[in-house]
Each structure stands twice: as C-alpha cells, then as structure tokens.
Coordinates of C-alpha atoms in Angstrom, one line a residue:
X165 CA 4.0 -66.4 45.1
X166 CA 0.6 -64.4 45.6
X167 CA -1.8 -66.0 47.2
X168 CA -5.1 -66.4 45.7
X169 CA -8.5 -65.1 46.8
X170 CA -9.6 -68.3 48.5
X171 CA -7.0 -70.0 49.2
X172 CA -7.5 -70.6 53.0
X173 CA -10.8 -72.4 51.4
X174 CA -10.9 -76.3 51.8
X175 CA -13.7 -77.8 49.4
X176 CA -14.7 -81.1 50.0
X177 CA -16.6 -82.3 46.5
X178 CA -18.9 -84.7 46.7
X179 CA -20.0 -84.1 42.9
X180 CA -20.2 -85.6 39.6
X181 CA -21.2 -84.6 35.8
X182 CA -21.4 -81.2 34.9
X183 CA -23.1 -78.6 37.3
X184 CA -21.2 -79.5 40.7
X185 CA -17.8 -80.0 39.2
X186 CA -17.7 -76.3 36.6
X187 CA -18.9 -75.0 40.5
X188 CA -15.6 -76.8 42.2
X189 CA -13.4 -76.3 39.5
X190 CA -14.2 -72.3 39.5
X191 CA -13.6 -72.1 42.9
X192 CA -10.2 -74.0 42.6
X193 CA -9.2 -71.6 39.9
X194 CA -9.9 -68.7 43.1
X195 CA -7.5 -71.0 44.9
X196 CA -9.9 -73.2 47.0
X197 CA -8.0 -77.0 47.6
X198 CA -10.7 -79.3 46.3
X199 CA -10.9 -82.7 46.9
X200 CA -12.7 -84.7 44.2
X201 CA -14.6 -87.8 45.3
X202 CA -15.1 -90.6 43.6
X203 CA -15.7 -94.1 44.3
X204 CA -13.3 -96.9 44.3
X205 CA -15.2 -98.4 41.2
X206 CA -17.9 -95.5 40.7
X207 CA -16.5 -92.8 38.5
X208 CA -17.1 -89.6 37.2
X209 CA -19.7 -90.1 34.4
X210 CA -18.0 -87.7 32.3
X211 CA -14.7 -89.3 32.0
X212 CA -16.6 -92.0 29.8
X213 CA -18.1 -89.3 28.1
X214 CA -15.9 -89.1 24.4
X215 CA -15.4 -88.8 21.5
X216 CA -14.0 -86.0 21.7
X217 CA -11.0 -87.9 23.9
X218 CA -6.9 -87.7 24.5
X219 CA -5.9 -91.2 24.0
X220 CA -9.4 -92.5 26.4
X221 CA -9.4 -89.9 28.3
X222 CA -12.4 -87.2 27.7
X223 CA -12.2 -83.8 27.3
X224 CA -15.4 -83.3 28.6
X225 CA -14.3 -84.3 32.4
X226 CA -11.3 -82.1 31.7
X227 CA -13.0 -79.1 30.7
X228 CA -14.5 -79.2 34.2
X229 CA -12.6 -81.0 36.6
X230 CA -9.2 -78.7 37.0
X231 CA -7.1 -77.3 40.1
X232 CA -8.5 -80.4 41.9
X233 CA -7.0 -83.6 43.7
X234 CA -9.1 -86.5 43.5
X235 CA -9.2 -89.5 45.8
X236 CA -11.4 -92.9 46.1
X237 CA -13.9 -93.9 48.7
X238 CA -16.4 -96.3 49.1
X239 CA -19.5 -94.4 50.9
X240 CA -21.2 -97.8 51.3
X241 CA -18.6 -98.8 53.8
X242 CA -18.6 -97.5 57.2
X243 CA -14.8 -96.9 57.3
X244 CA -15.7 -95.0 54.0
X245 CA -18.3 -92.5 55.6
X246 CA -15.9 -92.6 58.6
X247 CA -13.0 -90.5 56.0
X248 CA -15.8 -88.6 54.9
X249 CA -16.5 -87.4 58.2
X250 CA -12.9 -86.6 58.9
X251 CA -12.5 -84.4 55.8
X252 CA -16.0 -82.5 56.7
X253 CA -14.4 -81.5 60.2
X254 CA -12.0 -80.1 58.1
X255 CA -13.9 -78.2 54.9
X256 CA -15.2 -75.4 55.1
X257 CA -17.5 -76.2 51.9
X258 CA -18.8 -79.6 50.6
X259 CA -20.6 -80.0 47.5
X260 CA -22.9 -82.5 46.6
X261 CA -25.3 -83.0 43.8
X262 CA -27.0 -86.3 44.6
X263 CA -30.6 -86.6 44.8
X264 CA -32.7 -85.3 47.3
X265 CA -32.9 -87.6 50.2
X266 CA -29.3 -89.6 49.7
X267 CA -27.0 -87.5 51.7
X268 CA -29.7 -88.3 55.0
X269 CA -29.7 -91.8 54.5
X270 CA -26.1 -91.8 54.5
X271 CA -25.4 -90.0 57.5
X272 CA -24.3 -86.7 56.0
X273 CA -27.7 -84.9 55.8
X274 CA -27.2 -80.8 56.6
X275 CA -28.0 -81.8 60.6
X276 CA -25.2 -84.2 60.6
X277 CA -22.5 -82.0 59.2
X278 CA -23.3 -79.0 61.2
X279 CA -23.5 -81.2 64.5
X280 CA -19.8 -82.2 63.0
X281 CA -18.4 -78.9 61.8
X282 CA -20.8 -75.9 62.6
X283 CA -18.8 -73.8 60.2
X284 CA -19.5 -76.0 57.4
X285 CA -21.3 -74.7 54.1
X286 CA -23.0 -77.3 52.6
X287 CA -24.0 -76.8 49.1
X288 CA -26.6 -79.6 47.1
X289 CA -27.4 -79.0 43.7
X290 CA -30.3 -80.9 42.2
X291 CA -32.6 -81.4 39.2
X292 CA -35.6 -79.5 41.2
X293 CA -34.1 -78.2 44.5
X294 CA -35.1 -79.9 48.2
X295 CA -38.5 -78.6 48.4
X296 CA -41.9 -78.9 46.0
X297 CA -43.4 -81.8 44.4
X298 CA -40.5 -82.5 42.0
X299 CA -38.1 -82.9 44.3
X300 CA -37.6 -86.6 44.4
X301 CA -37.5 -86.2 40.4
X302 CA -33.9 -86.9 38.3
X303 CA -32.7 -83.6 37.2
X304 CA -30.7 -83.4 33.8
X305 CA -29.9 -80.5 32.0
X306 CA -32.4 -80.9 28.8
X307 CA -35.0 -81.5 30.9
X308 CA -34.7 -78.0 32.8
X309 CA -34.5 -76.1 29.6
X310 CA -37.6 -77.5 28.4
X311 CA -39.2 -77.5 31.9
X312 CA -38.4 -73.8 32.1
X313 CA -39.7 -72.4 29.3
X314 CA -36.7 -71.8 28.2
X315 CA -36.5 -73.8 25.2
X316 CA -39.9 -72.5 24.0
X317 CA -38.4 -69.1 23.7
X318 CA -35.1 -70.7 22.0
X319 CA -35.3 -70.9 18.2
X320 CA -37.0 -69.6 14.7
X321 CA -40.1 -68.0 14.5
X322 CA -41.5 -71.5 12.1
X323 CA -39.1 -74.1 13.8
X324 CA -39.1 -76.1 16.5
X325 CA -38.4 -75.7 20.3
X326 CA -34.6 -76.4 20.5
X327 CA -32.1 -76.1 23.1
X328 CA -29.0 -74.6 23.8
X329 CA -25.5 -76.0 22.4
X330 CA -23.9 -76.2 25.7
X331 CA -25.7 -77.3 28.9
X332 CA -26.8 -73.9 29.7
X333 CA -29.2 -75.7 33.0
X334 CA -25.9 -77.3 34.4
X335 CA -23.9 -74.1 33.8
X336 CA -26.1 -71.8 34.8
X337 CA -27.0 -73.7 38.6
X338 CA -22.5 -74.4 38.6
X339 CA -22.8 -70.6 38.6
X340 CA -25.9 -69.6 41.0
X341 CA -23.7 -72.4 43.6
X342 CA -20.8 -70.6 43.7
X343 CA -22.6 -67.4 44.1
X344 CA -24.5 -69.0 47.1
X345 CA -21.3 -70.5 48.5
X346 CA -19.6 -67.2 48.5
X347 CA -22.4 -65.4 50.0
X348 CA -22.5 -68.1 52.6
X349 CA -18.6 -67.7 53.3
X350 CA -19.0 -63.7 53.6
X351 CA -22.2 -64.4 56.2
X352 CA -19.8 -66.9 58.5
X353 CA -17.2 -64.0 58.6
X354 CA -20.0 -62.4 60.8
X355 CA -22.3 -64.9 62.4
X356 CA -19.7 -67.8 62.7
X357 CA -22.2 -70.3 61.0
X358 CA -22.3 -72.3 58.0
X359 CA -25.7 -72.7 56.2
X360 CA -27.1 -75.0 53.8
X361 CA -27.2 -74.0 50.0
X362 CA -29.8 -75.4 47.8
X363 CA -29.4 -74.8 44.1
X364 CA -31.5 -77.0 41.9
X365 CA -31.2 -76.6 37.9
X366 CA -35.3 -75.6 37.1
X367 CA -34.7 -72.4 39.2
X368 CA -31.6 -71.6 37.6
X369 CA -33.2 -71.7 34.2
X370 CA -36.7 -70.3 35.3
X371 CA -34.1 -67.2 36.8
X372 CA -32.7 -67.2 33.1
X373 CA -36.0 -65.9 31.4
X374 CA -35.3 -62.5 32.6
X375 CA -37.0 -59.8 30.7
X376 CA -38.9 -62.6 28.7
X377 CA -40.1 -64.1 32.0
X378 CA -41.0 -61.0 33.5
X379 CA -42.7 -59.6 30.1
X380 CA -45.4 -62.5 30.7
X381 CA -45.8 -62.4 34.8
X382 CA -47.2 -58.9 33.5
X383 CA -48.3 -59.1 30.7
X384 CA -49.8 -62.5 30.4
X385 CA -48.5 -62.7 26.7
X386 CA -47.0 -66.0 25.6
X387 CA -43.6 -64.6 23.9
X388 CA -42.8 -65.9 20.3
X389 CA -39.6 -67.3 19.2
X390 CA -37.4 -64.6 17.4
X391 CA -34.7 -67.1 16.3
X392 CA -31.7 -64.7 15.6
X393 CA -33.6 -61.8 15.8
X394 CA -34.5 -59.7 19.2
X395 CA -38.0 -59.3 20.3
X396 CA -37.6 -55.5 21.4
X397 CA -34.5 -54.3 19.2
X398 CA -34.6 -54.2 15.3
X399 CA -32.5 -54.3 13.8
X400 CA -30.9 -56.7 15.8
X401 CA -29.9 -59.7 13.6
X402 CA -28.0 -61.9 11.4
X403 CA -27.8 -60.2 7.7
X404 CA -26.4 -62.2 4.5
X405 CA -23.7 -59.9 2.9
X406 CA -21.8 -60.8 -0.6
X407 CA -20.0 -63.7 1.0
X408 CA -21.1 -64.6 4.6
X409 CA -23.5 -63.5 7.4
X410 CA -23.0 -61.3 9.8
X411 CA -24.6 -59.9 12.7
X412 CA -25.5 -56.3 13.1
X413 CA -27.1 -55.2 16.4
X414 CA -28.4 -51.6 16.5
X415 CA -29.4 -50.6 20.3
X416 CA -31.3 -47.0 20.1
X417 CA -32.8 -44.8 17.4
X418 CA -29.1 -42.7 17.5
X419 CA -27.1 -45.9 16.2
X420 CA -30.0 -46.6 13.7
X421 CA -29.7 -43.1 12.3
X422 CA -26.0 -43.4 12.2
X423 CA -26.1 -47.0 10.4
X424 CA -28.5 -45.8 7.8
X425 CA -26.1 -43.0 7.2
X426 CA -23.4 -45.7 6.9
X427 CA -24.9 -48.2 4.1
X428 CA -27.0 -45.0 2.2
X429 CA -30.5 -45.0 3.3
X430 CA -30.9 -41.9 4.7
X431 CA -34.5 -41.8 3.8
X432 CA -35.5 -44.9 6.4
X433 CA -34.9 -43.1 9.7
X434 CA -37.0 -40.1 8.5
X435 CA -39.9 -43.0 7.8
X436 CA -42.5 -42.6 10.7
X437 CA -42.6 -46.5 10.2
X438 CA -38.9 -46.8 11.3
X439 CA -38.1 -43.7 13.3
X440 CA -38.3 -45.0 16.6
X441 CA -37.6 -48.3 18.4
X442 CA -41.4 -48.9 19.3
X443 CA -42.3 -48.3 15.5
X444 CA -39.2 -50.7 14.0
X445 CA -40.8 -53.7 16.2
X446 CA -44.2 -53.0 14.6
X447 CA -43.1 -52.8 11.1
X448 CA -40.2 -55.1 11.4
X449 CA -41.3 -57.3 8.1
X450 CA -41.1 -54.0 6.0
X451 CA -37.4 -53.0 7.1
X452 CA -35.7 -55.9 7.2
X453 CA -36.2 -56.8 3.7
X454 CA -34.8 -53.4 3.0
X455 CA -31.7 -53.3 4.9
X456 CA -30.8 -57.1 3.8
X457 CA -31.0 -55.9 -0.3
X458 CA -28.6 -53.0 0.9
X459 CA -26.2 -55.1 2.9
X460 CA -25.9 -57.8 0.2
X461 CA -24.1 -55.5 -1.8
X462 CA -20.6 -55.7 -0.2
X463 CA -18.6 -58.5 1.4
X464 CA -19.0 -59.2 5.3
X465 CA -15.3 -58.2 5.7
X466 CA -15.8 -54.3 4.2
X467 CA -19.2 -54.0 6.1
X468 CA -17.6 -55.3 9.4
X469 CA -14.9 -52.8 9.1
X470 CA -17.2 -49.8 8.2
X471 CA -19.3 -50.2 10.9
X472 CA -16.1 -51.6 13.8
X473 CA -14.8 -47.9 12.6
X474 CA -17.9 -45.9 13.1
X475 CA -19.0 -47.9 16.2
X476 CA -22.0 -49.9 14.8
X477 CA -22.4 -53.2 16.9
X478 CA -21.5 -55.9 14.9
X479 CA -19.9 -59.1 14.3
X480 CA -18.7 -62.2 12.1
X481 CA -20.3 -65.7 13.4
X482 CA -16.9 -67.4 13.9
X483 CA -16.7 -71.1 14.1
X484 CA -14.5 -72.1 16.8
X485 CA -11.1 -72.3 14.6
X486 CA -11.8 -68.5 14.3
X487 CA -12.5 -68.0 17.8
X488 CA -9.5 -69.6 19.1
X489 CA -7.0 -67.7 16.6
X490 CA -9.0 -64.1 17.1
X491 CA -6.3 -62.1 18.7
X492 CA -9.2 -60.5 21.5
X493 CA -9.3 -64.4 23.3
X494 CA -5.1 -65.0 23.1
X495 CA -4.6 -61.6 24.5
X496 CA -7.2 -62.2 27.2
X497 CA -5.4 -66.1 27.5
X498 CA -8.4 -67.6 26.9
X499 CA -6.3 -70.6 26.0
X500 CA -4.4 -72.0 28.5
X501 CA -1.8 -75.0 28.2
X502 CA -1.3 -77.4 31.2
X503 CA 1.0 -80.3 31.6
X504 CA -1.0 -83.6 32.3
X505 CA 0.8 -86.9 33.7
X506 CA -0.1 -89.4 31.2
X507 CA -1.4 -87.1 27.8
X508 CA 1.1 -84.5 28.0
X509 CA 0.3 -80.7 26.9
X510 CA -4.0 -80.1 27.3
X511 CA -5.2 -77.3 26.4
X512 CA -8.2 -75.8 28.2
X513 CA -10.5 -72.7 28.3
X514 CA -9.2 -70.1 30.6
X515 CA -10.8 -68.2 33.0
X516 CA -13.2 -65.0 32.4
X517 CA -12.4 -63.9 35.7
X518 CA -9.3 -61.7 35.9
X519 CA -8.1 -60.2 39.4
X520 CA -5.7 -57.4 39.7
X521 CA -4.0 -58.7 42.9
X522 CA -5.0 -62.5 43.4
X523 CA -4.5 -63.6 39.5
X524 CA -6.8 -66.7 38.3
X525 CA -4.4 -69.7 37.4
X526 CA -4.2 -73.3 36.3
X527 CA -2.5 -75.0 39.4
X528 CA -3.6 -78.4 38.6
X529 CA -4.5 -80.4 35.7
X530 CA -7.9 -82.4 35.8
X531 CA -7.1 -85.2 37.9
X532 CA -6.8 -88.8 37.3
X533 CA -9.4 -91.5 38.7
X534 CA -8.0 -91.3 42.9
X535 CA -4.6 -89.8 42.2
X536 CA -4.1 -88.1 45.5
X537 CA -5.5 -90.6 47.5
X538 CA -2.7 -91.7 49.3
X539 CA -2.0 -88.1 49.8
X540 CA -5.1 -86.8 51.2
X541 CA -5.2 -89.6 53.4
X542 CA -1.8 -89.1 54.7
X543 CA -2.7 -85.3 55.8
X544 CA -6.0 -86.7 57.5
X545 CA -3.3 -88.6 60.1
X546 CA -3.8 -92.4 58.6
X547 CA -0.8 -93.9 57.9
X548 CA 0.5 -96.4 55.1
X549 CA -0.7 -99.5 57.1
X550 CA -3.9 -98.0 57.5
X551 CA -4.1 -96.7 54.2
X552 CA -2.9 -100.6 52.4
X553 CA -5.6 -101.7 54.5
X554 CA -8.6 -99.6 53.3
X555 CA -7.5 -100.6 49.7
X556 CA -7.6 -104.3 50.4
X557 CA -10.9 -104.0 52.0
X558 CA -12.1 -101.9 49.1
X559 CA -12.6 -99.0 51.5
X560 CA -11.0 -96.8 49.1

C-alpha cells in the first residue's frame, strides 16, 4: 500500500467543534494517526449537534471528525494528565483549541510540553489568538465574521449585514493551522525544534478581506456591499434568463467584447461608457439593465451552453441535489462512501487535495465517543488491569 504524505505524523488532538477538528481531520486524510480526545462524560459538542442526524448520530461531527481514533480521558484527574503526558512524549503535533490560559493551568502550557518533548508542535486555535486585549474573550465563528469586517462586506447593496452559510471563521483558522503546522514540521527537519502555533479565528477572517481590506488600509474608503455583484468587474453577476438565473462573470474588456458579440449588442463595447473595465464600474446602473432585457430572452440552459462553447465564464446556481449529481464532482470523487460500525454506509465530502504519488483517502470513519481507547492505551504500555482500573476510577 503507498504510504501517505504524513504518515510518520502522530497528532495528538486536544480539540473540539469545528476549527480544530476540519484541521485534524485534514491532516488524517495526509495520513497523520490522530488521536481524538474527549472526556469520559465531556463530548464533542458537535455530536449533539442535529438534525441533520444518522439514527442520533450527527452529521455535523462526521463531516469533520474522519481518519481519527478517539479515546476518553478525564484531564481533571492527575492519572488523566499523567496519559496526556505520555501521548505528548510521543506526538509530534498536538492541537488544542481551548481558551487562552487553560492549557497553563493544567500543566500542558507550551513550556511544559517542550520541557517533555522538545520536538513537539503545539498548535492553539482561539477566538482572538494568545496575545491583545481580547484574548481572554470566547471566540465563535459569527462573532469573527462580524468582528472582522467581514460580514459588512457580505450581502446586498439595501440589505443587511449577513454572514456566510458555512462557518467560514472556523474553516478558514482549520486551514491557516494546518498551514502553520506544516510549516512548523518543515522548520524541525532543520533546526530540530518544535514551536508553538497560534491561530486565532479574528485573524483568519481579518486575513480574508484581501483586496477589500487592502483597498481601505489605502484608500481609507469604507467598501459597499455588492451582494452578487463584484466591486471591480462588471459584468460580474447573477442575470434572470427565461427560466432561471444564472451567473455570468466577464474578467477583461476582450471577454466583454466577445460576450456582446454572443447575445447581439455589438454596439455596447464601442460605447465609451462601457469600453473599458474602469468605465463599466462607473456606469454599471446603465449596463446592467441592458444586458438583463437581452439575456431574458432565452432559457438559462441555451445561454449556458452558448457561452460554455465560446468560453464566456458562466454558471447555473445549483442547489446541492445538482451539485452532487454534476458529473465534474463524481469524477473528481467528491463523494466518498465509508463503512461506519453502528449506521452503516456514510457518505462524506471528499478531499480537494489530490496527490499524484501519496493519494488522499478515507482510512477511518468518524469515530465513536472513546472507541479506541482501550487501544491507544495498550500501545502507550498500560495493560488491561491498568486500563479496568482508570475506568472504574473515571480516569478515562
């Protein structure tokens, strides 16, 4: 069997909820072993988290929690920070997204892991990050988007501030961790060191303003909400056809000219108004109207192919039953089927990562609540008397 990219990588993961586990569960799709920890009577908050749910168990904590093992123990014990200690000696990552302050009191602040394992890379993700005045703050994902700024940039031109559909905060800092911890890895290769990673969820949304963010450090210009449209493209929208909207997005003056070709205005792109990019942002109002009389004239199935065929960028706004039949995502196996011990076949999103020579692959399905306990314990050195007697004591 090929090996996969990191699969001499032990991961211990101290994590819950979204933004630590999609971080864990990536890596364990590159072949990292992960071991999930949970306590004894403290779960996962996410495996409470349904509807949607496979006979009471949510979807939600399996759409993050895959190629893992999963184990119980009590950090309030000392035999339980005692295990803990044993599996750090022998990670080379751990992840933790508590808040700031909780992994010192415990024992297992960045000090006390490198005096343990000096290779160890120790990555925390929190609301705000381990420095500033909002560090002792909750983090959760909707308030990061609206912290950010992100949310005031995120809907129509006379609606409200709204947010994004997923939890773009916690996906984005799962992300900006993994990049961290891989950097980290690649700098032990040469130093010998670990290092400490600190990720918080306002960074990793402030870093998502991009051009929008940048636009005002220079410009000092608040920046409007464009809804569907794009503040320095046009046009760069949703258009009703016949039947259905579609999107059309025209990137240079080149495409314009060839889409106005396309639907029969010839006459806009020799219209000083509409020639250039520049001039289509100023006189947006005056185009738009014109292209959407135009565009309503056929169905959004003939426009999509006419302009698929003469490389206009386009597209339908599937809903998911159309995403998940759309031949592009089964040929890329965006779907992937895994057996699960007490629900049978799941379904889950594959991976956007594809490697030539170390292939991306379910291993394991999300685990159940301390499955592999016993196990992990067992490959620590304890053995079954020692391991019946940390379950009597609630140690695990």
């Amino acid at each position: 069997m090929t090996k996969k990219a990191l699969s001499r990588i032990k991961v211990l993961d101290l994590s819950r909820v979204v933004a630590g586990p999609v971080c864990t569960s990536i890596l364990g799709d590159l072949g990292a072993d992960i071991i999930k920890v949970e306590g004894p009577d403290f779960l996962d908050e996410t495996r409470a988290w349904f509807p949607p749910d496979i006979e009471d168990i949510s979807l939600y904590y399996m759409a993050v929690n895959r190629n893992k093992r999963a184990i119980t123990v009590n950090l309030k014990t000392k035999e339980g920070i005692q295990i803990i200690k044993k599996l750090i000696q022998e990670s080379d990552v751990i992840v933790e997204n508590f808040k700031t302050g909780t992994m010192e009191r415990l024992g297992l602040g960045y000090e006390d892991l490198k005096a343990l394992n000096p290779k160890i890379i120790h990555c925390s993700i929190t609301g705000f990050g381990h420095t500033g005045p909002y560090k002792q703050l909750p983090g959760y994902d909707f308030l990061a988007q609206a912290m950010s700024g992100f949310m005031s940039v995120n809907g129509t031109s006379n609606g409200e501030p709204v947010k994004a559909g997923i939890a773009m905060a916690d996906l984005y800092a799962g992300l900006y961790a993994i990049i961290s911890i891989l950097a980290a890895l690649e700098a032990r290769n040469h130093t010998g060191r670990g290092q400490h990673c600190d990720i918080s969820l306002m960074d990793s949304m402030v870093a998502s303003l991009m051009n929008i963010g940048t636009g005002f450090l220079n410009t000092g210009n608040l920046p409007k909400r464009y809804g569907n449209q794009h503040p320095t493209l046009v046009p760069y929208q949703n258009f009703q056809t016949k039947d259905k909207e579609i999107i059309i997005a025209v990137g240079n003056d080149r495409q314009f000219q060839r889409f106005c070709s396309l639907i029969n205005t010839e006459e806009l792109p020799q219209d000083e108004r509409f020639a250039t990019a520049n001039a289509r942002i100023i006189y947006r109002e005056e185009l738009i109207p014109k292209l959407q009389e135009v565009i309503l004239t056929k169905t959004a199935d003939e426009w999509l192919t006419l302009f698929q065929e003469n490389n206009i960028p386009c597209s339908p706004i599937n809903t998911l039953d159309k995403v998940f039949t759309d031949e592009q995502v089964l040929e890329r196996q965006m779907i992937q089927e895994v057996e699960h011990p007490t629900v049978g076949i799941v379904k889950l999103l594959g991976s956007p990562i594809k490697l030539s020579d170390t292939p991306v692959t379910i291993e394991r399905h999300p685990p159940l609540h301390g499955e592999h306990t016993e196990e992990v314990l067992l490959e620590l050195g304890y053995d079954k008397q020692e391991i019946e007697s940390f379950m009597e004591d609630k140690v695990i």
